[in-house]
GROMACS .gro file of C-alpha atoms in nm:
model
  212
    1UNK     CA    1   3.564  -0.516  17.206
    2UNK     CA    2   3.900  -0.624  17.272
    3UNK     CA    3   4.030  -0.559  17.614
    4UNK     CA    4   4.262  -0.246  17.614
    5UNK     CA    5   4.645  -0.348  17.739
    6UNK     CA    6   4.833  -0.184  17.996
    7UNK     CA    7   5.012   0.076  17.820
    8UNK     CA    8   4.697   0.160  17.621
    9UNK     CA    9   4.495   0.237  17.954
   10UNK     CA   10   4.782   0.489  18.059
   11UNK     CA   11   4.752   0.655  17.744
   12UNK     CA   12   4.412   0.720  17.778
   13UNK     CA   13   4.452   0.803  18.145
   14UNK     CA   14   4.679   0.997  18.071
   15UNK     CA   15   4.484   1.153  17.769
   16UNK     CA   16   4.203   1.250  18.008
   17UNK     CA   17   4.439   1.415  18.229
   18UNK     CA   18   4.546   1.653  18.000
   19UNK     CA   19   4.248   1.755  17.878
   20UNK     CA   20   4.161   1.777  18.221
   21UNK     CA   21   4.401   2.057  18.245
   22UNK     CA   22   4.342   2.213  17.951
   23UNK     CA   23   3.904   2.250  18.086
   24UNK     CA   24   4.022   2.356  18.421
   25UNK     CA   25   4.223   2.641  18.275
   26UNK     CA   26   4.005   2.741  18.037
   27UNK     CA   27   3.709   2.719  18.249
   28UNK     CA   28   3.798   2.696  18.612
   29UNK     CA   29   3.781   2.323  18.823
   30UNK     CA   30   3.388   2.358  18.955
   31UNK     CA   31   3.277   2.514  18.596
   32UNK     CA   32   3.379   2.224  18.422
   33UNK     CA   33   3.217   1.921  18.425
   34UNK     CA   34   3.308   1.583  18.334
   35UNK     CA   35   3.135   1.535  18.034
   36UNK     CA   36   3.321   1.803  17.919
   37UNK     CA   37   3.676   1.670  18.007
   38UNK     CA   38   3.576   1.328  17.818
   39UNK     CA   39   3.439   1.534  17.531
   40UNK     CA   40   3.736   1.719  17.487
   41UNK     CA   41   3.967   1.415  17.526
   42UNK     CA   42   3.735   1.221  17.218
   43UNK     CA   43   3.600   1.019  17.476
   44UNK     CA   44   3.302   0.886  17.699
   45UNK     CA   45   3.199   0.970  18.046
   46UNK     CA   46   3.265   0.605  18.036
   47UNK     CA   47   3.588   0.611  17.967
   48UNK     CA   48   3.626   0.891  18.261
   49UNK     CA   49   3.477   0.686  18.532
   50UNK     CA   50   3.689   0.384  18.437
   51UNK     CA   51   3.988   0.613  18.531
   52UNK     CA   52   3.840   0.809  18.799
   53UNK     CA   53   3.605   0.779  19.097
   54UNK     CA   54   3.479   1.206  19.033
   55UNK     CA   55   3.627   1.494  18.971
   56UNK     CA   56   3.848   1.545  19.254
   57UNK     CA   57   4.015   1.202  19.191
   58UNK     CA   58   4.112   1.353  18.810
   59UNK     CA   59   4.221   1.644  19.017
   60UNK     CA   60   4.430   1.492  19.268
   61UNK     CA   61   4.635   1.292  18.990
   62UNK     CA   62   4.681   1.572  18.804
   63UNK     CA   63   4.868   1.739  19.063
   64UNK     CA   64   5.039   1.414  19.162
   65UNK     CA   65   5.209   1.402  18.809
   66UNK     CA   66   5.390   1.742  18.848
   67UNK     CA   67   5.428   1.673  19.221
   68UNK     CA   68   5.807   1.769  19.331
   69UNK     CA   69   5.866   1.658  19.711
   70UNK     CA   70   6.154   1.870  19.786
   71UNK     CA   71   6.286   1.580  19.979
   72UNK     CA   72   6.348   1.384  19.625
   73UNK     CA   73   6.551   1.691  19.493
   74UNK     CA   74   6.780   1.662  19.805
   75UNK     CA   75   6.821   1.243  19.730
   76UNK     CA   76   6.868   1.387  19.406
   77UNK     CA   77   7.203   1.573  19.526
   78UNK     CA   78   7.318   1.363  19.755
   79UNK     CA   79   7.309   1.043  19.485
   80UNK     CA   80   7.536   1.297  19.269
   81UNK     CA   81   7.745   1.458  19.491
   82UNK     CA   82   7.851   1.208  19.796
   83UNK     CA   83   8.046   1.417  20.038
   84UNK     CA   84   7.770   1.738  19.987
   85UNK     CA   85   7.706   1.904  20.334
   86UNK     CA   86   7.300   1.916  20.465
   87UNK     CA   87   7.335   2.299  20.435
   88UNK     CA   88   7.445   2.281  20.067
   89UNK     CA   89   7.219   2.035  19.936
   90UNK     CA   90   6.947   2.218  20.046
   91UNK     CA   91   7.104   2.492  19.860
   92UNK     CA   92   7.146   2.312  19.547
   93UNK     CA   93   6.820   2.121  19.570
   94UNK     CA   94   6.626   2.473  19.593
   95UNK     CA   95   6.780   2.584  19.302
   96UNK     CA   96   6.738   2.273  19.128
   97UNK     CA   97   6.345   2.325  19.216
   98UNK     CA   98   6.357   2.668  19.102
   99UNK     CA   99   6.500   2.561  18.716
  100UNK     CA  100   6.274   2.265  18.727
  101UNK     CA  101   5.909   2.501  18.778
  102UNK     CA  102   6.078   2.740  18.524
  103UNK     CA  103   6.143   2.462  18.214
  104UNK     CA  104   5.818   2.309  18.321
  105UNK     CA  105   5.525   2.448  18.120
  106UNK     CA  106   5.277   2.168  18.267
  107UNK     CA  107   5.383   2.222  18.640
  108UNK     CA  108   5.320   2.586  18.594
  109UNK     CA  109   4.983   2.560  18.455
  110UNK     CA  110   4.888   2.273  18.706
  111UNK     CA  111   5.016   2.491  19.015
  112UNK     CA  112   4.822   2.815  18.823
  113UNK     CA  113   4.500   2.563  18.832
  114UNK     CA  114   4.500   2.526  19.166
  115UNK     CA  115   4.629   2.905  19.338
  116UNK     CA  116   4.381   3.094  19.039
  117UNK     CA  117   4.123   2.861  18.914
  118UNK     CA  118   3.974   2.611  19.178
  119UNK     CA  119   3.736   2.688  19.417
  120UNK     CA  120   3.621   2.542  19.726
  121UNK     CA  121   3.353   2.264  19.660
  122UNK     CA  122   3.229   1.907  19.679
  123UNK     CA  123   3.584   1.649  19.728
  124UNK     CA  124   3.808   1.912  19.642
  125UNK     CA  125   3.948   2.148  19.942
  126UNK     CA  126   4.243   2.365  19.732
  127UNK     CA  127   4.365   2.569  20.021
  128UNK     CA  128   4.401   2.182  20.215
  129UNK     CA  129   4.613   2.094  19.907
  130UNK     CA  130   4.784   2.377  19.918
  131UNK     CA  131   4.874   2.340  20.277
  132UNK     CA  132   4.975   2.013  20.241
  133UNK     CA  133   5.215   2.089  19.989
  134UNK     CA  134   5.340   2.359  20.197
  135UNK     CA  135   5.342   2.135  20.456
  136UNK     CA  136   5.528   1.868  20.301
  137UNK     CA  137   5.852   2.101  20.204
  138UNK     CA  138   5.828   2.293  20.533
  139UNK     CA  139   5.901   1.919  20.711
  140UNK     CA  140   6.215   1.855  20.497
  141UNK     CA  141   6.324   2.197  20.520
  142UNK     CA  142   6.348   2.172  20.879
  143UNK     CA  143   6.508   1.829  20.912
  144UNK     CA  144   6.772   1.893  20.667
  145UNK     CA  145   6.846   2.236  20.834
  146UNK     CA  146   6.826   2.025  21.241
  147UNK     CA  147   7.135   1.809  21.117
  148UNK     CA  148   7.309   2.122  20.979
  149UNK     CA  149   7.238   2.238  21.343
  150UNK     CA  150   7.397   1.954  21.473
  151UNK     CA  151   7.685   1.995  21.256
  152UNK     CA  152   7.713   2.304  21.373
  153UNK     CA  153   7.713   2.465  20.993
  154UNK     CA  154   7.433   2.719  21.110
  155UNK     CA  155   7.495   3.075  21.243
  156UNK     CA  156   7.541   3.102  21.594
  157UNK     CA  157   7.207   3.229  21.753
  158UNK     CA  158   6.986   3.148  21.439
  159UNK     CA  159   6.803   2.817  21.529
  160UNK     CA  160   6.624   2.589  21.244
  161UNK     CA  161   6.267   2.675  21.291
  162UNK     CA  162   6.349   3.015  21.261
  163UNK     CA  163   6.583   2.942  20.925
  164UNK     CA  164   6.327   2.686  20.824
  165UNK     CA  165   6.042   2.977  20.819
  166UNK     CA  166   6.326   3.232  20.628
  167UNK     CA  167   6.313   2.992  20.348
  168UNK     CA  168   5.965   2.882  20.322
  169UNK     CA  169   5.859   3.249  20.328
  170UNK     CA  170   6.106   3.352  20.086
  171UNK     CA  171   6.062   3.060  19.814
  172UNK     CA  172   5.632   3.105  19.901
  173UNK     CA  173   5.660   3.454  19.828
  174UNK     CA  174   5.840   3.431  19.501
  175UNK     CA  175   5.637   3.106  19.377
  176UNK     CA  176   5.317   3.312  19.414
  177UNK     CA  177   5.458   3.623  19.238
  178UNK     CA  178   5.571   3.437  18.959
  179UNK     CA  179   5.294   3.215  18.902
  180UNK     CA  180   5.065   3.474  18.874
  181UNK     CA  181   5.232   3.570  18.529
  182UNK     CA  182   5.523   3.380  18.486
  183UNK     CA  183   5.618   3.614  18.114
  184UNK     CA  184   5.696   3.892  18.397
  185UNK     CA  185   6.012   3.760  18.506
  186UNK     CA  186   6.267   3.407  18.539
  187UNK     CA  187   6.191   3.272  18.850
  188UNK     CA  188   6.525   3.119  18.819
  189UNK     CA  189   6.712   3.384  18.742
  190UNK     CA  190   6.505   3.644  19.065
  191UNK     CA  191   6.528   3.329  19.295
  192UNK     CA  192   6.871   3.176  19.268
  193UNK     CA  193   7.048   3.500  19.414
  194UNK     CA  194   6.815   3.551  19.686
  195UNK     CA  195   6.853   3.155  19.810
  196UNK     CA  196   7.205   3.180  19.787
  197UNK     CA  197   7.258   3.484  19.973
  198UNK     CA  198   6.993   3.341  20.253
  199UNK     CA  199   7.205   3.021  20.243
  200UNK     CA  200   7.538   3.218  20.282
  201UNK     CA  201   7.359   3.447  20.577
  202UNK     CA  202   7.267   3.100  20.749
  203UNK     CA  203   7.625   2.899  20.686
  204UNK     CA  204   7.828   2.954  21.023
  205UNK     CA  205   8.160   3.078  20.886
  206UNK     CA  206   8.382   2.801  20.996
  207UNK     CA  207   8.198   2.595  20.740
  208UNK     CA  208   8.353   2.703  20.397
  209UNK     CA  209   8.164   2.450  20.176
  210UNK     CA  210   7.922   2.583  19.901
  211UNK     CA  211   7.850   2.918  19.748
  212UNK     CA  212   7.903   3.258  19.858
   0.00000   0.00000   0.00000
């Protein structure tokens, strides 16, 4: 058999990864096995162990494809608007994180995987993944809102751990709401007013830039 080039061993990869998804949300992560993830993809447990060391490796890299570090939405401003304050590209890059879970049918179902339908077992630890997601935004949260400290573009009296925690709570809270049935409302349209109005509660008002 003829060795399978590059782009042919993503495909399959990525082949395996879908149907992945599609067992886990049918049947939950520790109810499926792999034989059934190759079986749905047309493959061969072969084929899944070329890819991946066990189950929580196929896991792990299906989250990493709808990953979204919130830091990469803020380089994402900045690259496109040059003179944007700290306080307003964390603004923006909420929002833009907000629109991008919305239009996102694989992100939702991934993130639905992992807060409905995996359980604690073996390699796989979903409230550590969870956390470290958490984690991970609750970091660039607070160093993006530090500098706007030291720019002095945050309220008098209201310090950045204590904005930092306003914001994680509030975008936690509304993920988890909406993920459990997303048909129930626009997560864009219920979460753009309330960062906005947080945003405009935290901007000191000598600092004019951004929404109201």
């Amino acid at each position: 058999m003829a060795r399978k080039t590059k782009a042919e061993a993503a495909a399959t990869r990525e082949a395996l990864l879908d149907a992945a998804e599609d067992m886990f949300m049918e049947h939950g992560v520790a109810r499926t096995s792999l034989e059934q993830i190759a079986r749905h993809a047309g493959m061969t447990r072969g084929a899944v162990y070329w890819h991946f060391k066990n189950k929580g490796d196929i896991f792990r890299a299906m989250l990493e494809r709808v990953h979204m570090p919130f830091q990469d939405l803020v380089d994402e401003i900045e690259a496109l608007e040059h003179d944007v304050s700290s306080l307003e590209a964390i603004r923006l890059a909420c929002l833009q994180g907000l629109e991008r879970f919305e239009q996102n049918p694989r992100s939702r179902r991934v993130h639905a995987i992992l807060i409905h339908r995996c359980e604690f077992f073996s390699d796989i630890d979903p409230i550590a993944m969870q956390q470290e997601i958490v984690d991970e935004c609750r970091e660039s949260l607070y160093q993006h809102l530090l500098i706007s400290k030291e720019q002095q573009m945050l309220v008098q009296g209201l310090s950045p751990e204590v904005a930092t925690n306003l914001l994680q709570a509030t975008l936690a809270g509304l993920f988890h709401e909406w993920i459990r049935d997303p048909s129930r409302f626009s997560i864009y349209d219920r979460g753009a007013p309330l960062v906005n109005q947080l945003i405009s509660m935290m901007r000191c008002s000598a600092d004019t830039s951004g929404a109201n």
